[in-house]
CSV table of C-alpha atoms in Angstrom, one decimal:
chain,number,residue,atom,x,y,z
A,1,MET,CA,-14.3,-110.9,-84.0
A,2,ARG,CA,-17.1,-109.4,-82.0
A,3,ILE,CA,-15.7,-111.1,-78.9
A,4,ILE,CA,-12.2,-109.7,-79.6
A,5,ALA,CA,-13.6,-106.2,-80.1
A,6,LEU,CA,-15.6,-106.5,-76.9
A,7,LEU,CA,-12.6,-107.5,-75.0
A,8,LEU,CA,-10.5,-104.6,-76.4
A,9,ALA,CA,-13.2,-102.2,-75.5
A,10,LEU,CA,-13.4,-103.5,-72.0
A,11,LEU,CA,-9.6,-103.3,-71.6
A,12,ALA,CA,-9.6,-99.7,-72.8
A,13,LEU,CA,-12.4,-98.7,-70.4
A,14,THR,CA,-10.5,-100.3,-67.5
A,15,GLY,CA,-7.3,-98.4,-68.4
A,16,CYS,CA,-9.1,-95.1,-68.5
A,17,GLU,CA,-10.6,-95.7,-65.1
A,18,SER,CA,-7.2,-96.6,-63.8
A,19,LEU,CA,-5.6,-93.4,-65.2
A,20,ALA,CA,-8.5,-91.3,-63.9
A,21,ALA,CA,-8.0,-92.8,-60.4
A,22,ARG,CA,-4.3,-92.1,-60.6
A,23,PHE,CA,-4.7,-88.4,-61.6
A,24,ASN,CA,-7.9,-87.8,-59.8
A,25,PRO,CA,-7.7,-89.7,-56.5
A,26,PRO,CA,-10.7,-89.8,-54.3
A,27,PRO,CA,-11.1,-86.8,-52.1
A,28,ASP,CA,-10.1,-88.6,-48.9
A,29,ALA,CA,-6.8,-89.7,-50.3
A,30,ALA,CA,-6.0,-86.5,-52.3
A,31,GLN,CA,-4.9,-84.3,-49.4
A,32,PRO,CA,-4.5,-84.5,-45.6
A,33,PRO,CA,-7.4,-83.3,-43.4
A,34,PRO,CA,-7.4,-79.6,-42.7
A,35,PRO,CA,-5.5,-78.5,-39.6
A,36,PRO,CA,-7.5,-77.8,-36.4
A,37,PRO,CA,-8.4,-74.2,-35.8
A,38,PRO,CA,-5.9,-72.2,-33.7
A,39,PRO,CA,-6.6,-71.9,-30.0
A,40,PRO,CA,-8.4,-68.8,-28.9
A,41,PRO,CA,-6.1,-65.9,-27.7
A,42,ALA,CA,-5.1,-65.9,-24.1
A,43,PRO,CA,-7.6,-63.9,-22.0
A,44,PRO,CA,-6.2,-60.5,-21.0
A,45,VAL,CA,-4.5,-60.3,-17.6
A,46,ASP,CA,-4.7,-57.6,-15.0
A,47,PRO,CA,-0.9,-56.9,-14.3
A,48,LEU,CA,-1.7,-55.7,-10.7
A,49,ALA,CA,-3.8,-58.8,-9.8
A,50,ALA,CA,-1.2,-61.1,-11.4
A,51,ALA,CA,1.4,-59.6,-9.1
A,52,GLY,CA,-0.8,-59.6,-6.0
A,53,LEU,CA,-0.8,-55.8,-5.9
A,54,GLU,CA,-3.5,-53.1,-5.8
A,55,LYS,CA,-3.7,-49.5,-7.0
A,56,VAL,CA,-5.5,-46.3,-5.9
A,57,SER,CA,-5.6,-43.2,-8.1
A,58,PHE,CA,-7.1,-40.0,-6.8
A,59,THR,CA,-7.1,-36.2,-7.0
A,60,VAL,CA,-6.5,-34.3,-3.8
A,61,SER,CA,-9.4,-32.1,-2.6
A,62,GLY,CA,-8.6,-32.0,1.1
A,63,PRO,CA,-6.6,-34.0,3.7
A,64,LEU,CA,-4.6,-36.9,2.3
A,65,GLU,CA,-6.5,-39.6,4.2
A,66,ASP,CA,-9.9,-38.2,3.1
A,67,ALA,CA,-8.7,-38.4,-0.5
A,68,ILE,CA,-7.5,-42.0,-0.2
A,69,ARG,CA,-10.7,-43.0,1.7
A,70,MET,CA,-12.8,-42.0,-1.4
A,71,THR,CA,-11.0,-44.6,-3.5
A,72,ALA,CA,-9.6,-47.2,-1.2
A,73,ALA,CA,-11.3,-49.7,1.1
A,74,SER,CA,-12.2,-48.3,4.5
A,75,ASP,CA,-10.0,-50.8,6.3
A,76,ILE,CA,-6.9,-49.8,4.4
A,77,ALA,CA,-7.3,-46.0,4.0
A,78,ALA,CA,-5.7,-44.8,7.2
A,79,PRO,CA,-2.6,-46.9,7.2
A,80,LEU,CA,-2.2,-46.4,3.4
A,81,ALA,CA,-2.3,-42.6,4.0
A,82,GLN,CA,0.3,-42.9,6.7
A,83,VAL,CA,2.8,-44.9,4.6
A,84,THR,CA,2.1,-42.7,1.5
A,85,ALA,CA,2.9,-39.5,3.6
A,86,ARG,CA,6.3,-41.0,4.5
A,87,LEU,CA,7.3,-40.7,0.8
A,88,LEU,CA,5.5,-37.4,0.1
A,89,VAL,CA,7.3,-35.7,3.0
A,90,TRP,CA,10.6,-35.7,1.0
A,91,TRP,CA,9.0,-33.5,-1.7
A,92,VAL,CA,6.4,-31.4,0.0
A,93,ASP,CA,4.9,-30.4,3.3
A,94,VAL,CA,2.1,-32.9,3.6
A,95,GLN,CA,0.1,-30.7,6.0
A,96,ARG,CA,0.4,-27.5,4.0
A,97,GLY,CA,1.9,-28.3,0.6
A,98,LEU,CA,-0.7,-30.5,-0.9
A,99,ARG,CA,-3.0,-28.5,-3.3
A,100,LYS,CA,-6.4,-29.1,-4.6
A,101,GLY,CA,-6.0,-30.9,-8.0
A,102,ASP,CA,-2.8,-32.7,-7.1
A,103,THR,CA,-2.9,-36.3,-8.3
A,104,LEU,CA,-1.5,-39.5,-6.9
A,105,ASP,CA,-1.2,-43.1,-8.1
A,106,VAL,CA,-0.2,-45.6,-5.4
A,107,VAL,CA,0.6,-49.2,-6.1
A,108,PHE,CA,0.6,-51.2,-2.9
A,109,GLN,CA,0.5,-54.6,-1.3
A,110,ARG,CA,-1.6,-55.8,1.6
A,111,VAL,CA,0.6,-57.5,4.2
A,112,PRO,CA,-1.3,-59.5,6.9
A,113,ASN,CA,-1.0,-57.9,10.3
A,114,ARG,CA,1.3,-55.2,9.0
A,115,GLU,CA,1.2,-51.9,7.3
A,116,PRO,CA,0.4,-51.8,3.6
A,117,LEU,CA,3.6,-51.8,1.6
A,118,VAL,CA,3.9,-49.2,-1.1
A,119,HIS,CA,5.6,-50.5,-4.2
A,120,ALA,CA,5.3,-47.5,-6.5
A,121,LEU,CA,4.0,-44.0,-6.3
A,122,ARG,CA,3.5,-41.1,-8.8
A,123,PHE,CA,2.7,-37.7,-7.5
A,124,ASN,CA,1.9,-34.6,-9.5
A,125,SER,CA,2.4,-31.5,-7.4
A,126,GLY,CA,0.7,-28.3,-8.3
A,127,LYS,CA,2.7,-26.2,-5.8
A,128,ASN,CA,6.0,-27.4,-7.2
A,129,ALA,CA,4.8,-27.8,-10.8
A,130,GLN,CA,6.6,-31.2,-10.9
A,131,GLU,CA,5.9,-34.9,-11.2
A,132,TYR,CA,7.6,-37.1,-8.6
A,133,GLN,CA,8.1,-40.9,-8.7
A,134,ALA,CA,9.1,-43.5,-6.1
A,135,TYR,CA,9.8,-47.2,-6.8
A,136,LEU,CA,10.6,-49.9,-4.2
A,137,TYR,CA,13.7,-51.9,-5.3
A,138,LYS,CA,16.1,-54.2,-3.4
A,139,SER,CA,19.5,-54.0,-5.0
A,140,GLU,CA,21.9,-56.9,-5.0
A,141,GLY,CA,23.7,-57.2,-1.7
A,142,SER,CA,21.3,-54.8,0.1
A,143,ARG,CA,19.6,-55.9,3.3
A,144,PHE,CA,16.4,-53.9,2.6
A,145,GLY,CA,14.4,-52.6,-0.3
A,146,ARG,CA,14.6,-48.8,-0.7
A,147,TYR,CA,12.7,-46.2,-2.7
A,148,TYR,CA,14.3,-44.7,-5.8
A,149,ASP,CA,13.3,-42.0,-8.2
A,150,ALA,CA,13.0,-42.4,-12.0
A,151,LYS,CA,16.8,-41.9,-12.4
A,152,GLY,CA,17.9,-44.4,-9.7
A,153,ALA,CA,18.6,-41.9,-6.9
A,154,GLU,CA,17.3,-42.7,-3.5
A,155,VAL,CA,14.2,-40.7,-2.6
A,156,GLU,CA,15.2,-40.4,1.1
A,157,GLU,CA,18.0,-38.2,2.2
A,158,ARG,CA,20.7,-39.9,4.3
A,159,LEU,CA,22.6,-38.4,7.2
A,160,GLU,CA,26.4,-38.4,6.7
A,161,GLY,CA,27.9,-39.6,10.0
A,162,GLY,CA,24.4,-40.5,11.3
A,163,PRO,CA,23.8,-42.9,14.2
A,164,ILE,CA,22.7,-45.9,12.1
A,165,ASP,CA,23.9,-47.3,8.8
A,166,GLU,CA,21.5,-50.2,8.1
A,167,TYR,CA,17.9,-49.2,8.3
A,168,GLU,CA,14.8,-49.8,6.1
A,169,GLN,CA,13.1,-46.4,6.1
A,170,VAL,CA,12.8,-43.1,8.0
A,171,THR,CA,9.3,-43.4,9.5
A,172,SER,CA,9.1,-40.0,11.3
A,173,MET,CA,11.0,-36.7,11.4
A,174,LEU,CA,10.6,-33.2,12.8
A,175,ARG,CA,9.2,-31.7,9.5
A,176,ASP,CA,6.4,-34.3,8.9
A,177,GLY,CA,3.9,-32.2,11.0
A,178,ARG,CA,3.4,-34.8,13.7
A,179,LYS,CA,5.2,-32.8,16.4
A,180,HIS,CA,7.7,-35.7,16.9
A,181,LYS,CA,10.9,-34.8,18.7
A,182,GLY,CA,13.4,-36.7,16.7
A,183,VAL,CA,14.0,-39.0,13.7
A,184,ASP,CA,12.8,-42.6,13.7
A,185,PHE,CA,14.7,-45.2,11.7
A,186,LYS,CA,12.9,-48.4,11.0
A,187,ALA,CA,15.5,-51.1,11.8
A,188,PRO,CA,15.6,-54.7,13.1
A,189,VAL,CA,16.4,-55.2,16.8
A,190,GLY,CA,20.1,-55.5,17.3
A,191,THR,CA,21.2,-53.0,14.6
A,192,PRO,CA,24.4,-51.2,15.7
A,193,VAL,CA,23.9,-47.6,16.9
A,194,LYS,CA,26.9,-45.2,16.7
A,195,ILE,CA,27.5,-41.9,18.5
A,196,PRO,CA,27.4,-39.2,15.7
A,197,PHE,CA,29.7,-36.7,17.5
A,198,ASP,CA,32.5,-36.9,20.1
A,199,ALA,CA,30.4,-36.9,23.3
A,200,THR,CA,30.2,-37.9,27.0
A,201,LEU,CA,27.5,-40.2,28.3
A,202,THR,CA,25.4,-38.3,30.9
A,203,ARG,CA,22.7,-40.8,31.8
A,204,LYS,CA,20.9,-44.0,30.9
A,205,ASN,CA,17.5,-45.7,31.3
A,206,TRP,CA,15.4,-42.8,32.7
A,207,SER,CA,11.6,-42.8,32.2
A,208,PHE,CA,11.9,-46.4,31.1
A,209,ARG,CA,8.1,-46.9,30.7
A,210,GLY,CA,8.0,-44.6,27.7
A,211,ASN,CA,11.6,-44.4,26.6
A,212,GLY,CA,12.6,-48.0,27.1
A,213,ASN,CA,16.3,-48.6,27.2
A,214,CYS,CA,17.8,-45.2,26.5
A,215,LEU,CA,21.0,-43.2,26.5
A,216,GLU,CA,21.8,-39.4,26.8
A,217,PHE,CA,25.0,-37.8,25.7
A,218,ARG,CA,26.5,-34.2,25.6
A,219,ASP,CA,28.9,-33.3,22.9
A,220,ARG,CA,31.6,-30.7,23.0
A,221,GLN,CA,29.2,-27.9,22.0
A,222,GLY,CA,26.8,-28.8,24.8
A,223,ARG,CA,24.2,-30.4,22.5
A,224,ARG,CA,22.1,-33.2,23.9
A,225,ILE,CA,22.0,-36.5,22.0
A,226,VAL,CA,19.3,-38.9,22.9
A,227,PHE,CA,18.7,-42.5,21.8
A,228,LEU,CA,15.4,-44.2,22.8
A,229,HIS,CA,13.8,-47.7,22.5
A,230,LEU,CA,17.2,-49.5,22.5
A,231,ALA,CA,18.0,-53.1,23.0
A,232,GLU,CA,19.5,-54.1,26.4
A,233,ILE,CA,22.3,-51.8,27.4
A,234,PRO,CA,25.5,-53.3,28.7
A,235,HIS,CA,26.1,-52.8,32.4
A,236,THR,CA,29.6,-51.6,31.6
A,237,LEU,CA,28.2,-48.5,30.0
A,238,ARG,CA,28.3,-45.8,32.7
A,239,PRO,CA,27.7,-42.0,32.8
A,240,GLY,CA,31.0,-40.1,32.6
A,241,GLN,CA,32.4,-42.2,29.8
A,242,ASN,CA,33.7,-40.5,26.7
A,243,PHE,CA,33.1,-41.7,23.2
A,244,LYS,CA,34.5,-40.8,19.8
A,245,ALA,CA,32.3,-40.0,16.8
A,246,GLY,CA,31.4,-43.3,15.0
A,247,GLN,CA,31.9,-45.5,18.0
A,248,VAL,CA,29.2,-48.1,18.5
A,249,VAL,CA,27.5,-47.4,21.8
A,250,ALA,CA,24.3,-49.5,21.7
A,251,ALA,CA,21.9,-51.6,19.5
A,252,SER,CA,18.4,-50.6,18.2
A,253,GLY,CA,15.5,-52.3,19.9
A,254,ASN,CA,11.7,-52.2,20.5
A,255,THR,CA,11.5,-51.3,24.2
A,256,GLY,CA,9.3,-48.8,26.0
A,257,ARG,CA,6.4,-47.2,24.2
A,258,SER,CA,7.2,-48.7,20.9
A,259,THR,CA,5.1,-51.1,18.8
A,260,ALA,CA,7.7,-51.9,16.1
A,261,PRO,CA,11.5,-52.1,16.1
A,262,HIS,CA,13.2,-48.7,15.4
A,263,LEU,CA,15.8,-46.2,16.6
A,264,HIS,CA,14.7,-42.8,17.9
A,265,TYR,CA,17.4,-40.2,17.4
A,266,GLN,CA,17.0,-36.8,19.0
A,267,LEU,CA,19.2,-33.7,19.1
A,268,GLU,CA,18.8,-30.6,21.3
A,269,ALA,CA,20.7,-27.3,21.6
A,270,PRO,CA,22.2,-26.5,25.0
A,271,ASN,CA,19.1,-24.4,25.8
A,272,GLY,CA,16.8,-27.4,25.1
A,273,LYS,CA,15.6,-26.3,21.7
A,274,LEU,CA,15.0,-29.2,19.4
A,275,LEU,CA,17.4,-29.5,16.5
A,276,ASP,CA,16.6,-31.1,13.2
A,277,PRO,CA,19.2,-33.8,12.5
A,278,PHE,CA,18.6,-33.2,8.7
A,279,LYS,CA,20.0,-29.7,9.3
A,280,MET,CA,22.8,-30.7,11.6
A,281,HIS,CA,24.4,-33.4,9.4
A,282,PRO,CA,25.6,-33.2,5.8
A,283,LEU,CA,23.2,-35.0,3.5
A,284,PHE,CA,23.5,-37.3,0.5
A,285,HIS,CA,21.4,-39.5,-1.7
A,286,ALA,CA,22.6,-43.1,-2.5
A,287,ARG,CA,22.5,-43.8,-6.3
A,288,LEU,CA,22.4,-47.0,-8.3
A,289,GLU,CA,25.0,-47.5,-11.0
A,290,GLY,CA,26.1,-49.9,-13.7
A,291,ALA,CA,24.3,-53.3,-13.8
A,292,GLN,CA,22.3,-52.4,-10.7
A,293,LEU,CA,20.9,-49.3,-12.4
A,294,ALA,CA,20.0,-51.4,-15.6
A,295,ALA,CA,18.2,-54.0,-13.4
A,296,TYR,CA,16.4,-51.2,-11.6
A,297,GLN,CA,15.3,-49.5,-14.8
A,298,ALA,CA,13.6,-52.8,-15.9
A,299,ALA,CA,11.8,-53.0,-12.6
A,300,ARG,CA,10.8,-49.3,-12.8
A,301,ASP,CA,9.3,-49.8,-16.3
A,302,GLN,CA,7.2,-52.7,-15.0
A,303,TYR,CA,5.9,-50.6,-12.2
A,304,ASP,CA,5.2,-47.8,-14.7
A,305,ARG,CA,3.0,-50.1,-16.7
A,306,MET,CA,1.1,-51.0,-13.5
A,307,ILE,CA,0.7,-47.3,-12.6
A,308,SER,CA,-0.7,-46.6,-16.1
A,309,PHE,CA,-3.0,-49.6,-16.1
A,310,VAL,CA,-6.6,-48.8,-16.7
A,311,PRO,CA,-9.4,-51.4,-16.1
A,312,GLY,CA,-11.1,-52.3,-19.3
A,313,ALA,CA,-7.9,-51.8,-21.4
A,314,LEU,CA,-6.2,-54.9,-20.3
A,315,PRO,CA,-2.8,-55.9,-21.7
A,316,VAL,CA,-2.5,-59.4,-23.1
A,317,ALA,CA,0.5,-60.3,-20.9
A,318,ALA,CA,1.1,-59.2,-17.4
A,319,ALA,CA,4.6,-58.2,-16.2
A,320,ALA,CA,5.7,-59.7,-12.9
A,321,ALA,CA,6.2,-57.2,-10.2
A,322,PRO,CA,9.9,-56.4,-9.5
A,323,ALA,CA,11.3,-57.7,-6.3
A,324,ALA,CA,11.4,-55.6,-3.2
A,325,ALA,CA,12.3,-56.3,0.4
A,326,PRO,CA,9.5,-58.0,2.4
A,327,ALA,CA,7.9,-56.0,5.1
A,328,THR,CA,9.5,-56.8,8.4
A,329,GLU,CA,7.7,-54.9,11.1
A,330,PRO,CA,4.4,-55.9,12.7
A,331,SER,CA,1.8,-53.2,13.2
A,332,VAL,CA,-0.7,-52.1,10.6
A,333,ALA,CA,-2.0,-48.8,11.9
A,334,ALA,CA,0.5,-47.8,14.5
A,335,PRO,CA,1.9,-44.3,14.2
A,336,ALA,CA,5.2,-44.2,12.5
A,337,ALA,CA,6.8,-41.6,14.8
A,338,GLU,CA,7.2,-43.8,17.9
A,339,THR,CA,6.7,-47.0,16.0
A,340,ALA,CA,8.6,-48.5,13.3
A,341,PRO,CA,6.6,-50.6,10.6
A,342,ALA,CA,8.7,-55.9,-1.7
A,343,PRO,CA,7.0,-58.7,-3.5
A,344,PRO,CA,8.3,-58.5,-6.9
A,345,ALA,CA,12.2,-59.2,-6.7
A,346,PRO,CA,14.7,-58.2,-9.4
């Protein structure tokens, strides 16, 4: 009997251990190992550096170049002041209209062996009590990137019935304070040049060393029309020939005293007084619309984030820079009047 009781006790003990193991499995088998810790957050990214761009922000206290020189590297200050002035001139007299306390933010790209390329600019004018913006954007189907304001209107004025339709930028004009005699249009060699008014060809290729290939016309009012730095002029073009407004008479070039392809367009009264083409032609601003405007607004917003970027307050993700037309002219520090000089692409 004792043996039977001992066996029964042993069986009971084994069963309890089995049940205990079933309901209380060993720790290793009870649950899967804990998940690995999450990866650390991505390091913050400088949106300007990610896009290969730089920014200078400064307050005007004297000449524009001096103000830029205080914040930009010495090798970039002069050419950056030059290309910045090309935009400011549409809003204010750069020589007399900048006031102490005006502020500028300029987002730009260094382009080897060329001028720096401005991608975005914000200017607070004390004289005009207004903030201005310019953003570089290349719309679909366009040959060049152009500068637009916050609402999608081109910053530059265009000449209605002007001598050239396809150009990248106006790089010099009578009102920019540089004592230049005409308007310079930055354009590739070979761009068609049209006579803006009914006129007669009076001479060609004089003072070639400075003017390069050139043409002079007189219109019905006796005004003198001059084109300089042209590509080769056909031998069939002779003084005395008459041309109708809008007729192609030549192609832009880079001849004579010129370090970058452009067209020089000059107007004079019969008495020799210089005339401003921007007062002789009707003017208009090209505007983006529809899908092009929506795409531009997205690019503009990305640029605004770059303009507002402050080192030390880095966003987690950087926006890619919107696309603009690549710089096409050589010449980094050449003057814009007689010389003609993006990468984010929407």
